[in-house]
Amino acid sequence: MKMNMLFLIVIAASLAQTCSAKPPNIVFIVADDLGWNDVSWHNPAMKTPNIESLARNGIILNQSYVQPMCSPSRSAWLSGYYPYHTGMQHTVIMAYAGYGLPLNITTLPQKLKQAGYRTHIVGKWHQGFCNWRYTPTYRGFDSFLGYYIGAEDHYTHEVYDGRWNGLDFRFNEKPLRTFNGTYGNYIFTQRARDIIKTHKQEEGPLFLYLPFQNVHDPLQVPKQYEDLYPNIRNRPRRIFSGMVTILDEAIGNVTSALKETGMYDDTIIIFTTDNGGQVRNSGNNWPLRGSKTTLWEGGTRGVAFVHSPLLKKTGFVYDGMIHAADWFPSILSIASVKTDDAIDGVDFWSNVINNKTSSRNSFVYNIDDIFKNGAIRDGNYKLIVGNPGHLNDWYPVPKLSNHQPGLPLCKDTEGECAELPDEAIPRSWPFDKVKLFDLSKDPTEHYDLSKSNPTKVQEMLKTFQNHLKSLVPGNPNKRDPKANPAFFNNTWSPGWC
């Protein structure tokens, strides 16, 4: 009898301890267009002491995969679905395109609010804005300071899409016109620090989604940051490097705010890029092949890490496969929120923090039904179907001239620069044009094995074709004349779709 009573007391105490445990704060930081070779632990020429310290004293995610472009990546971690299952797979949402992340999807912040989280976004949205219901404060965020579209002038906060020009900067639903001339990185950093310093922990844990604008073009940075790289003779790369360092400084300042408020010890910091570096705008993915917009590893294998005093094991590199869609269930796992079994994402959290084998052995890089290209992974093997993209070489860091010879410039905000030439877009799936790589032996994709291993090609092609059966057609980004910011006081605004 005494033993039974003692057993019940122990169980009751254990349950009480479990129930009283508070979910941690989560700060999810995104760098825009940061390349594999643009951080100091891959390239000592880069000055990123803050994020390197967080990474090395956390867990570096060595095989963290993102989409070739930013809207699809953001849709994946906000929804838990592969973009080809939500119609978000084709390039990015252009300013004039009347669509967004489908409204029937319950987003990550909406799920976190079920666990009592206070949710805020600071920075880039890029998940649609033509209707108010697509915008952040209608998709689960308590507040929003930032911009809707893919890129803007870092100082004026205006977007020129090749035909129309307008302001794209808001606090919640209201346009902000008071920051003309202030570098965006400063604004976002201060807003993030204000959120942290005014957060009341007794009202619930914090989820801060911090998708910075840096290091996306246009190449702009205060001169003192450019001057930190006097040995770089290529000026675009010098400016870009300064943009990386001001981003690093911002992350250091956000981390300091967590420490100043006492929140740091109960916070998990997540850091990822949204795609590979855009080599036409001085990003660099060496020694990986390709660029942002491509299906090569340089466009899809992203810099990422997690950091927290709550982690029991730190200071190691995790080599298991992770996909952008996996952040959705993994973050919900951290918050003890149940996920929908229908999603594509896999909860990797326990495997990562305990340095155990990945929950994944395969994933879909992307499937674009408009470009008729795609790629999938099966263990160490990668199959590419169709044209991988524009930039198919290996691009070292530019050294001398202001532009790498033979490298096409990208002058728009994203989408048109990503388009394949019309003659390169087949009318049907080119299943006869495939490439196969064994990434365990050839991570830089030099040796196509499709001719020497036809059996593996056919096996993976069958898998690829099965994926096509569940594809939701991508949006072709048609220009809607109702989107013209001239109709909204020269501001890119919802209300036209």
Coordinates of C-alpha atoms in Angstrom, one line a residue:
M1 CA 0.0 0.0 0.0
K2 CA 2.8 2.4 0.9
M3 CA 4.6 1.5 -2.3
N4 CA 1.5 2.2 -4.4
M5 CA 1.0 5.5 -2.6
L6 CA 4.7 6.5 -3.2
F7 CA 4.4 5.5 -6.8
L8 CA 1.3 7.8 -7.2
I9 CA 3.1 10.7 -5.5
V10 CA 6.0 10.3 -7.9
I11 CA 3.8 10.2 -10.9
A12 CA 1.8 13.2 -9.7
A13 CA 4.9 15.2 -9.2
S14 CA 6.2 14.2 -12.6
L15 CA 2.9 15.3 -14.3
A16 CA 2.9 18.6 -12.3
Q17 CA 6.4 19.3 -13.5
T18 CA 5.5 18.6 -17.1
C19 CA 2.4 20.7 -17.0
S20 CA 4.2 23.6 -15.4
A21 CA 7.0 23.6 -17.9
K22 CA 6.6 26.7 -20.1
P23 CA 7.1 26.5 -23.9
P24 CA 10.3 28.4 -24.8
N25 CA 10.4 31.7 -26.7
I26 CA 11.3 31.2 -30.4
V27 CA 13.2 33.7 -32.5
F28 CA 13.2 32.6 -36.2
I29 CA 15.7 34.7 -38.1
V30 CA 15.9 34.6 -42.0
A31 CA 18.7 36.0 -44.1
D32 CA 17.6 36.9 -47.6
D33 CA 19.8 35.5 -50.4
L34 CA 22.7 34.7 -48.1
G35 CA 25.1 32.3 -49.9
W36 CA 26.9 29.2 -48.7
N37 CA 30.2 31.1 -48.9
D38 CA 28.9 34.3 -47.4
V39 CA 29.5 33.4 -43.7
S40 CA 32.7 33.3 -41.8
W41 CA 32.7 29.6 -40.8
H42 CA 32.8 28.8 -44.5
N43 CA 34.7 31.8 -45.7
P44 CA 37.1 33.5 -43.2
A45 CA 37.1 36.7 -45.3
M46 CA 33.6 37.4 -44.2
K47 CA 33.1 39.4 -40.9
T48 CA 30.2 37.6 -39.1
P49 CA 31.3 37.2 -35.5
N50 CA 27.9 37.2 -34.0
I51 CA 26.2 34.6 -36.1
E52 CA 29.4 32.5 -36.1
S53 CA 29.4 32.5 -32.3
L54 CA 25.7 31.5 -32.2
A55 CA 26.3 28.8 -34.7
R56 CA 29.5 27.3 -33.2
N57 CA 27.9 27.4 -29.7
G58 CA 24.7 25.9 -31.1
I59 CA 24.1 23.2 -33.7
I60 CA 25.2 23.9 -37.3
L61 CA 22.7 22.3 -39.8
N62 CA 25.0 21.1 -42.6
Q63 CA 22.3 19.7 -44.9
S64 CA 19.4 22.2 -44.5
Y65 CA 17.6 22.6 -47.8
V66 CA 15.5 25.5 -49.0
Q67 CA 13.7 26.4 -52.2
P68 CA 15.6 28.0 -55.1
M69 CA 13.7 31.2 -54.5
C70 CA 12.2 33.1 -51.5
S71 CA 8.4 33.0 -51.8
P72 CA 8.4 29.2 -52.0
S73 CA 10.8 28.8 -49.1
R74 CA 8.7 31.1 -46.9
S75 CA 5.6 29.3 -47.9
A76 CA 7.1 25.9 -46.9
W77 CA 8.1 26.9 -43.3
L78 CA 4.9 28.8 -42.7
S79 CA 2.7 26.0 -44.0
G80 CA 4.6 22.7 -43.6
Y81 CA 3.9 21.9 -47.3
Y82 CA 6.1 21.5 -50.3
P83 CA 5.4 24.5 -52.5
Y84 CA 4.2 22.3 -55.4
H85 CA 1.4 21.2 -53.1
T86 CA 0.2 24.8 -52.6
G87 CA 0.7 26.4 -56.0
M88 CA 3.7 28.4 -54.7
Q89 CA 6.4 26.6 -56.6
H90 CA 6.9 28.9 -59.6
T91 CA 9.5 31.7 -59.0
V92 CA 8.2 34.3 -56.6
I93 CA 5.0 36.4 -56.0
M94 CA 5.5 39.5 -58.1
A95 CA 4.1 42.8 -56.9
Y96 CA 1.3 42.8 -59.6
A97 CA 0.3 39.1 -59.2
G98 CA -3.1 38.4 -57.6
Y99 CA -2.4 35.4 -55.4
G100 CA -0.7 34.3 -52.2
L101 CA -0.3 31.4 -49.8
P102 CA -3.7 29.7 -50.0
L103 CA -6.1 31.0 -47.4
N104 CA -7.3 27.5 -46.4
I105 CA -3.9 26.8 -44.9
T106 CA -3.4 27.2 -41.2
T107 CA -0.1 29.0 -40.8
L108 CA 2.7 28.5 -38.3
P109 CA 1.8 31.6 -36.2
Q110 CA -1.9 30.6 -36.2
K111 CA -0.9 27.2 -34.7
L112 CA 1.4 28.8 -32.2
K113 CA -1.3 31.1 -31.0
Q114 CA -3.2 28.0 -30.0
A115 CA -0.4 27.4 -27.4
G116 CA -0.7 31.0 -26.1
Y117 CA 2.2 32.5 -28.1
R118 CA 2.5 36.2 -28.8
T119 CA 3.4 36.4 -32.5
H120 CA 5.2 39.1 -34.3
I121 CA 6.8 39.5 -37.8
V122 CA 9.5 42.1 -38.6
G123 CA 10.7 42.4 -42.2
K124 CA 9.8 40.7 -45.4
W125 CA 6.5 39.0 -46.0
H126 CA 6.3 37.9 -49.6
Q127 CA 3.3 35.6 -49.2
G128 CA 0.8 37.7 -51.1
F129 CA -1.0 41.0 -50.4
C130 CA -3.6 41.6 -53.1
N131 CA -6.3 40.9 -50.6
W132 CA -6.1 41.9 -46.9
R133 CA -6.7 38.2 -46.0
Y134 CA -3.3 37.3 -47.4
T135 CA -1.4 39.8 -45.2
P136 CA 0.5 39.0 -41.9
T137 CA -2.0 40.4 -39.4
Y138 CA -4.7 38.3 -41.0
R139 CA -2.5 35.1 -41.0
G140 CA -1.8 34.8 -37.3
F141 CA 0.6 37.6 -36.4
D142 CA -0.2 40.1 -33.7
S143 CA 1.9 42.8 -35.3
F144 CA 3.8 43.4 -38.5
L145 CA 6.4 46.0 -39.4
G146 CA 7.9 45.5 -42.8
Y147 CA 7.1 45.1 -46.5
Y148 CA 4.9 42.8 -48.6
I149 CA 6.9 42.4 -51.8
G150 CA 10.2 40.6 -52.5
A151 CA 12.7 43.5 -52.5
E152 CA 12.8 47.3 -52.2
D153 CA 15.1 50.2 -51.9
H154 CA 16.8 49.9 -48.5
Y155 CA 16.5 53.6 -47.9
T156 CA 13.3 54.9 -49.6
H157 CA 11.4 51.6 -49.1
E158 CA 9.9 51.9 -52.5
V159 CA 9.5 49.2 -55.1
Y160 CA 9.8 49.6 -58.8
D161 CA 8.6 46.6 -60.7
G162 CA 9.7 47.7 -64.2
R163 CA 6.6 49.6 -64.9
W164 CA 5.1 50.9 -61.6
N165 CA 6.6 52.5 -58.5
G166 CA 5.3 52.8 -55.0
L167 CA 5.9 52.6 -51.3
D168 CA 5.9 49.2 -49.7
F169 CA 6.4 49.8 -45.9
R170 CA 3.9 49.3 -43.2
F171 CA 3.2 49.0 -39.5
N172 CA 0.3 46.5 -39.2
E173 CA -2.1 47.7 -42.0
K174 CA -1.0 51.4 -42.2
P175 CA 1.6 52.7 -44.6
L176 CA 4.8 54.1 -43.0
R177 CA 6.1 57.3 -44.7
T178 CA 8.3 58.5 -41.9
F179 CA 11.4 56.4 -42.5
N180 CA 12.5 57.6 -46.0
G181 CA 16.3 57.8 -45.8
T182 CA 16.7 55.3 -42.9
Y183 CA 18.4 52.1 -43.8
G184 CA 15.9 49.2 -43.4
N185 CA 18.2 47.0 -41.3
Y186 CA 18.3 49.6 -38.5
I187 CA 14.5 49.9 -38.5
F188 CA 14.0 46.1 -38.3
T189 CA 16.6 45.7 -35.6
Q190 CA 15.1 48.4 -33.4
R191 CA 11.6 47.0 -33.8
A192 CA 12.7 43.5 -32.9
R193 CA 14.5 44.9 -29.8
D194 CA 11.3 46.9 -28.8
I195 CA 9.2 43.7 -29.1
I196 CA 11.6 41.8 -26.9
K197 CA 11.9 44.5 -24.3
T198 CA 8.2 45.1 -24.0
H199 CA 7.2 41.4 -24.1
K200 CA 5.4 40.3 -21.0
Q201 CA 6.3 36.7 -20.4
E202 CA 3.3 36.1 -18.1
E203 CA 1.0 36.8 -21.1
G204 CA 2.6 33.9 -23.0
P205 CA 5.8 32.9 -24.8
L206 CA 7.2 35.0 -27.7
F207 CA 7.4 33.9 -31.3
L208 CA 9.4 36.5 -33.3
Y209 CA 9.6 35.9 -37.0
L210 CA 12.5 38.1 -38.2
P211 CA 13.0 37.8 -42.0
F212 CA 15.6 40.5 -42.7
Q213 CA 15.9 42.3 -46.1
N214 CA 19.7 41.8 -46.1
V215 CA 21.5 40.7 -48.1
H216 CA 19.0 41.0 -51.0
D217 CA 19.7 43.5 -53.8
P218 CA 19.7 46.4 -54.4
L219 CA 23.3 46.5 -53.2
Q220 CA 23.1 49.3 -50.6
V221 CA 24.8 49.7 -47.2
P222 CA 26.1 52.6 -45.1
K223 CA 29.6 53.3 -46.2
Q224 CA 31.3 52.4 -42.9
Y225 CA 30.3 48.8 -43.5
E226 CA 31.6 48.7 -47.0
D227 CA 34.8 50.2 -45.7
L228 CA 35.3 47.1 -43.4
Y229 CA 36.4 45.2 -46.6
P230 CA 39.2 47.4 -48.1
N231 CA 41.0 44.3 -49.5
I232 CA 38.0 43.4 -51.8
R233 CA 38.7 45.2 -55.0
N234 CA 35.4 44.2 -56.6
R235 CA 33.0 47.0 -55.4
P236 CA 29.7 45.1 -55.7
R237 CA 31.2 42.2 -53.7
R238 CA 32.6 44.8 -51.2
I239 CA 29.1 46.4 -50.7
F240 CA 27.5 43.0 -50.5
S241 CA 30.0 41.9 -47.8
G242 CA 29.2 45.1 -45.9
M243 CA 25.5 44.1 -46.1
V244 CA 26.4 40.7 -44.6
T245 CA 28.2 42.4 -41.7
I246 CA 25.4 44.9 -40.9
L247 CA 23.1 41.9 -40.8
D248 CA 25.4 40.1 -38.4
E249 CA 25.5 43.3 -36.2
A250 CA 21.7 43.3 -36.2
I251 CA 21.5 39.7 -35.0
G252 CA 24.0 40.5 -32.3
N253 CA 21.9 43.4 -31.1
V254 CA 18.7 41.2 -31.1
T255 CA 20.6 38.6 -29.1
S256 CA 21.8 41.3 -26.7
A257 CA 18.1 42.4 -26.1
L258 CA 17.2 38.8 -25.2
K259 CA 20.1 38.8 -22.7
E260 CA 19.2 42.2 -21.3
T261 CA 15.6 41.2 -20.6
G262 CA 16.5 37.8 -19.1
M263 CA 14.7 36.0 -22.0
Y264 CA 17.8 34.5 -23.5
D265 CA 17.9 31.5 -21.2
D266 CA 14.4 30.5 -22.3
T267 CA 14.7 31.2 -26.0
I268 CA 15.5 29.1 -29.0
I269 CA 17.1 31.0 -31.9
I270 CA 16.8 29.6 -35.4
F271 CA 18.7 31.0 -38.3
T272 CA 18.4 30.1 -42.0
T273 CA 18.8 31.6 -45.4
D274 CA 15.8 31.5 -47.7
N275 CA 17.8 30.3 -50.8
G276 CA 21.3 30.2 -52.1
G277 CA 23.2 33.4 -52.9
Q278 CA 22.4 35.3 -56.1
V279 CA 25.7 35.3 -57.9
R280 CA 24.6 38.0 -60.3
N281 CA 24.3 40.3 -57.3
S282 CA 27.6 39.3 -55.7
G283 CA 26.3 36.5 -53.4
N284 CA 28.6 33.4 -53.4
N285 CA 28.0 29.7 -53.0
W286 CA 31.5 28.4 -53.6
P287 CA 32.3 25.5 -53.9
L288 CA 28.7 24.5 -54.5
R289 CA 27.4 24.6 -58.0
G290 CA 24.9 27.2 -59.3
S291 CA 23.0 30.1 -57.8
K292 CA 19.8 31.2 -56.4
T293 CA 16.9 30.4 -58.8
T294 CA 18.6 27.1 -59.8
L295 CA 18.0 23.5 -58.7
W296 CA 21.8 23.0 -58.1
E297 CA 23.1 22.7 -54.5
G298 CA 24.2 26.3 -54.7
G299 CA 20.6 27.4 -55.0
T300 CA 19.1 25.0 -52.5
R301 CA 21.5 24.0 -49.8
G302 CA 21.2 26.8 -47.2
V303 CA 23.2 28.1 -44.3
A304 CA 21.4 27.3 -41.1
F305 CA 21.8 26.7 -37.3
V306 CA 19.9 26.5 -34.1
H307 CA 21.2 28.0 -30.8
S308 CA 19.8 28.0 -27.2
P309 CA 21.0 27.7 -23.6
L310 CA 18.2 25.1 -23.4
L311 CA 20.1 22.7 -25.7
K312 CA 22.0 20.0 -23.8
K313 CA 24.3 19.1 -26.6
T314 CA 25.9 21.9 -28.6
G315 CA 29.1 22.7 -30.6
F316 CA 28.6 20.1 -33.3
V317 CA 27.6 19.9 -37.0
Y318 CA 24.5 18.0 -37.7
D319 CA 24.7 16.2 -41.1
G320 CA 21.2 14.9 -41.3
M321 CA 18.8 16.1 -44.1
I322 CA 16.4 18.8 -43.3
H323 CA 13.9 20.5 -45.7
A324 CA 12.3 24.0 -45.3
A325 CA 8.9 22.4 -44.8
D326 CA 10.3 20.6 -41.7
W327 CA 10.5 23.8 -39.7
F328 CA 6.7 23.9 -39.4
P329 CA 6.3 20.6 -37.4
S330 CA 9.6 21.0 -35.7
I331 CA 8.8 24.5 -34.3
L332 CA 5.3 23.2 -33.3
S333 CA 7.1 20.3 -31.5
I334 CA 9.2 22.8 -29.6
A335 CA 5.9 24.5 -28.6
S336 CA 4.1 21.2 -27.8
V337 CA 1.5 21.9 -30.4
K338 CA 0.0 19.0 -32.4
T339 CA 0.5 19.1 -36.2
D340 CA -1.6 17.9 -39.1
D341 CA -0.6 14.5 -40.4
A342 CA -1.3 15.7 -44.0
I343 CA 1.6 18.1 -44.2
D344 CA 4.9 17.3 -46.0
G345 CA 7.2 18.5 -43.2
V346 CA 8.8 16.1 -40.8
D347 CA 9.5 16.9 -37.1
F348 CA 13.3 16.7 -36.9
W349 CA 13.7 18.5 -33.5
S350 CA 14.5 15.5 -31.3
N351 CA 16.9 14.0 -33.9
V352 CA 18.8 17.2 -34.3
I353 CA 19.2 18.2 -30.6
N354 CA 20.3 14.6 -29.8
N355 CA 22.5 14.3 -32.9
K356 CA 20.6 11.2 -34.1
T357 CA 20.0 10.0 -37.6
S358 CA 17.7 12.3 -39.6
S359 CA 14.0 11.5 -39.8
R360 CA 14.3 12.0 -43.5
N361 CA 15.9 10.0 -46.3
S362 CA 14.2 11.8 -49.2
F363 CA 12.6 15.0 -50.2
V364 CA 11.5 17.2 -53.1
Y365 CA 13.8 20.1 -54.0
N366 CA 11.0 21.6 -56.1
I367 CA 8.7 20.8 -59.0
D368 CA 7.8 23.6 -61.3
D369 CA 5.1 22.7 -63.8
I370 CA 5.6 26.0 -65.8
F371 CA 9.3 25.7 -66.3
K372 CA 8.9 21.9 -66.5
N373 CA 11.8 21.3 -64.2
G374 CA 12.3 19.7 -60.8
A375 CA 14.6 17.7 -58.5
I376 CA 14.2 15.1 -55.9
R377 CA 16.5 13.4 -53.4
D378 CA 16.7 9.7 -52.4
G379 CA 19.4 9.1 -49.8
N380 CA 22.6 10.3 -51.3
Y381 CA 21.2 10.4 -54.8
K382 CA 19.8 13.6 -56.5
L383 CA 17.9 13.5 -59.7
I384 CA 17.3 16.7 -61.7
V385 CA 14.6 16.7 -64.4
G386 CA 14.8 19.4 -67.1
N387 CA 16.8 22.6 -67.2
P388 CA 18.2 23.3 -63.7
G389 CA 18.2 27.1 -64.3
H390 CA 20.2 30.0 -65.8
L391 CA 23.4 29.8 -63.8
N392 CA 24.9 26.3 -64.1
D393 CA 28.6 26.7 -63.3
W394 CA 30.8 27.1 -60.2
Y395 CA 31.4 30.7 -59.3
P396 CA 34.4 31.7 -57.2
V397 CA 34.3 35.0 -55.2
P398 CA 34.8 37.8 -57.7
K399 CA 38.1 39.5 -57.1
L400 CA 39.0 42.3 -59.6
S401 CA 36.5 43.7 -61.9
N402 CA 33.1 45.2 -60.9
H403 CA 31.4 42.4 -62.6
Q404 CA 32.3 38.8 -63.4
P405 CA 32.9 38.3 -67.1
G406 CA 30.2 36.3 -68.8
L407 CA 27.9 36.5 -65.8
P408 CA 24.5 38.0 -66.7
L409 CA 23.3 40.9 -64.6
C410 CA 20.0 40.8 -62.7
K411 CA 18.3 44.1 -62.7
D412 CA 14.8 43.5 -61.5
T413 CA 13.4 42.7 -58.1
E414 CA 13.5 38.9 -58.7
G415 CA 11.0 37.2 -60.9
E416 CA 11.9 38.2 -64.4
C417 CA 15.6 37.6 -63.8
A418 CA 14.6 34.0 -62.8
E419 CA 12.7 33.3 -66.0
L420 CA 14.2 30.8 -68.3
P421 CA 14.4 31.9 -72.0
D422 CA 11.2 31.0 -73.8
E423 CA 13.0 28.6 -76.1
A424 CA 14.3 26.8 -73.0
I425 CA 10.9 26.0 -71.6
P426 CA 9.6 22.7 -73.0
R427 CA 5.9 22.2 -73.6
S428 CA 5.9 18.8 -71.9
W429 CA 8.0 17.2 -69.2
P430 CA 11.5 16.4 -70.6
F431 CA 11.9 13.0 -68.9
D432 CA 14.7 12.2 -71.3
K433 CA 16.8 15.1 -70.0
V434 CA 17.9 14.2 -66.6
K435 CA 21.0 14.4 -64.4
L436 CA 21.9 12.1 -61.5
F437 CA 24.4 12.8 -58.8
D438 CA 25.7 11.0 -55.8
L439 CA 26.1 13.8 -53.3
S440 CA 28.0 11.7 -50.7
K441 CA 30.9 11.4 -53.1
D442 CA 30.2 14.5 -55.3
P443 CA 28.6 17.3 -53.2
T444 CA 29.7 19.9 -55.8
E445 CA 27.8 18.1 -58.7
H446 CA 30.6 17.6 -61.1
Y447 CA 29.9 14.1 -62.2
D448 CA 26.6 13.2 -63.9
L449 CA 25.8 9.5 -63.3
S450 CA 22.7 9.3 -65.4
K451 CA 24.3 7.3 -68.2
S452 CA 26.3 5.0 -65.9
N453 CA 23.4 4.2 -63.5
P454 CA 20.2 4.0 -65.6
T455 CA 18.5 1.7 -63.1
K456 CA 18.7 4.4 -60.4
V457 CA 17.5 7.0 -62.9
Q458 CA 14.4 5.0 -63.8
E459 CA 13.7 4.3 -60.1
M460 CA 13.8 8.0 -59.2
L461 CA 11.9 9.0 -62.3
K462 CA 9.1 6.8 -61.3
T463 CA 9.1 8.5 -57.9
F464 CA 9.2 11.9 -59.6
Q465 CA 6.2 11.1 -61.8
N466 CA 4.3 9.9 -58.7
H467 CA 4.9 13.3 -57.1
L468 CA 3.4 15.0 -60.2
K469 CA 0.0 13.3 -59.5
S470 CA -0.4 15.5 -56.4
L471 CA 0.9 18.7 -58.0
V472 CA -1.2 21.9 -57.6
P473 CA -0.7 24.1 -60.7
G474 CA 1.7 27.0 -60.1
N475 CA 0.7 30.6 -60.6
P476 CA 2.1 32.2 -63.8
N477 CA 2.4 35.7 -62.2
K478 CA 0.2 37.5 -64.7
R479 CA 0.2 41.3 -64.3
D480 CA -3.1 42.7 -63.0
P481 CA -3.7 46.3 -63.9
K482 CA -5.7 46.9 -60.7
A483 CA -2.5 46.4 -58.7
N484 CA -1.0 49.7 -59.9
P485 CA 0.0 51.7 -56.7
A486 CA -1.1 54.9 -58.4
F487 CA -4.7 53.8 -57.4
F488 CA -3.6 53.7 -53.7
N489 CA -1.8 56.9 -53.2
N490 CA 1.4 55.6 -54.8
T491 CA 1.5 52.7 -52.3
W492 CA 1.5 49.0 -53.0
S493 CA -1.7 48.1 -51.2
P494 CA -4.2 45.2 -50.8
G495 CA -7.8 45.5 -52.1
W496 CA -7.6 44.6 -55.8
C497 CA -8.2 40.9 -55.9

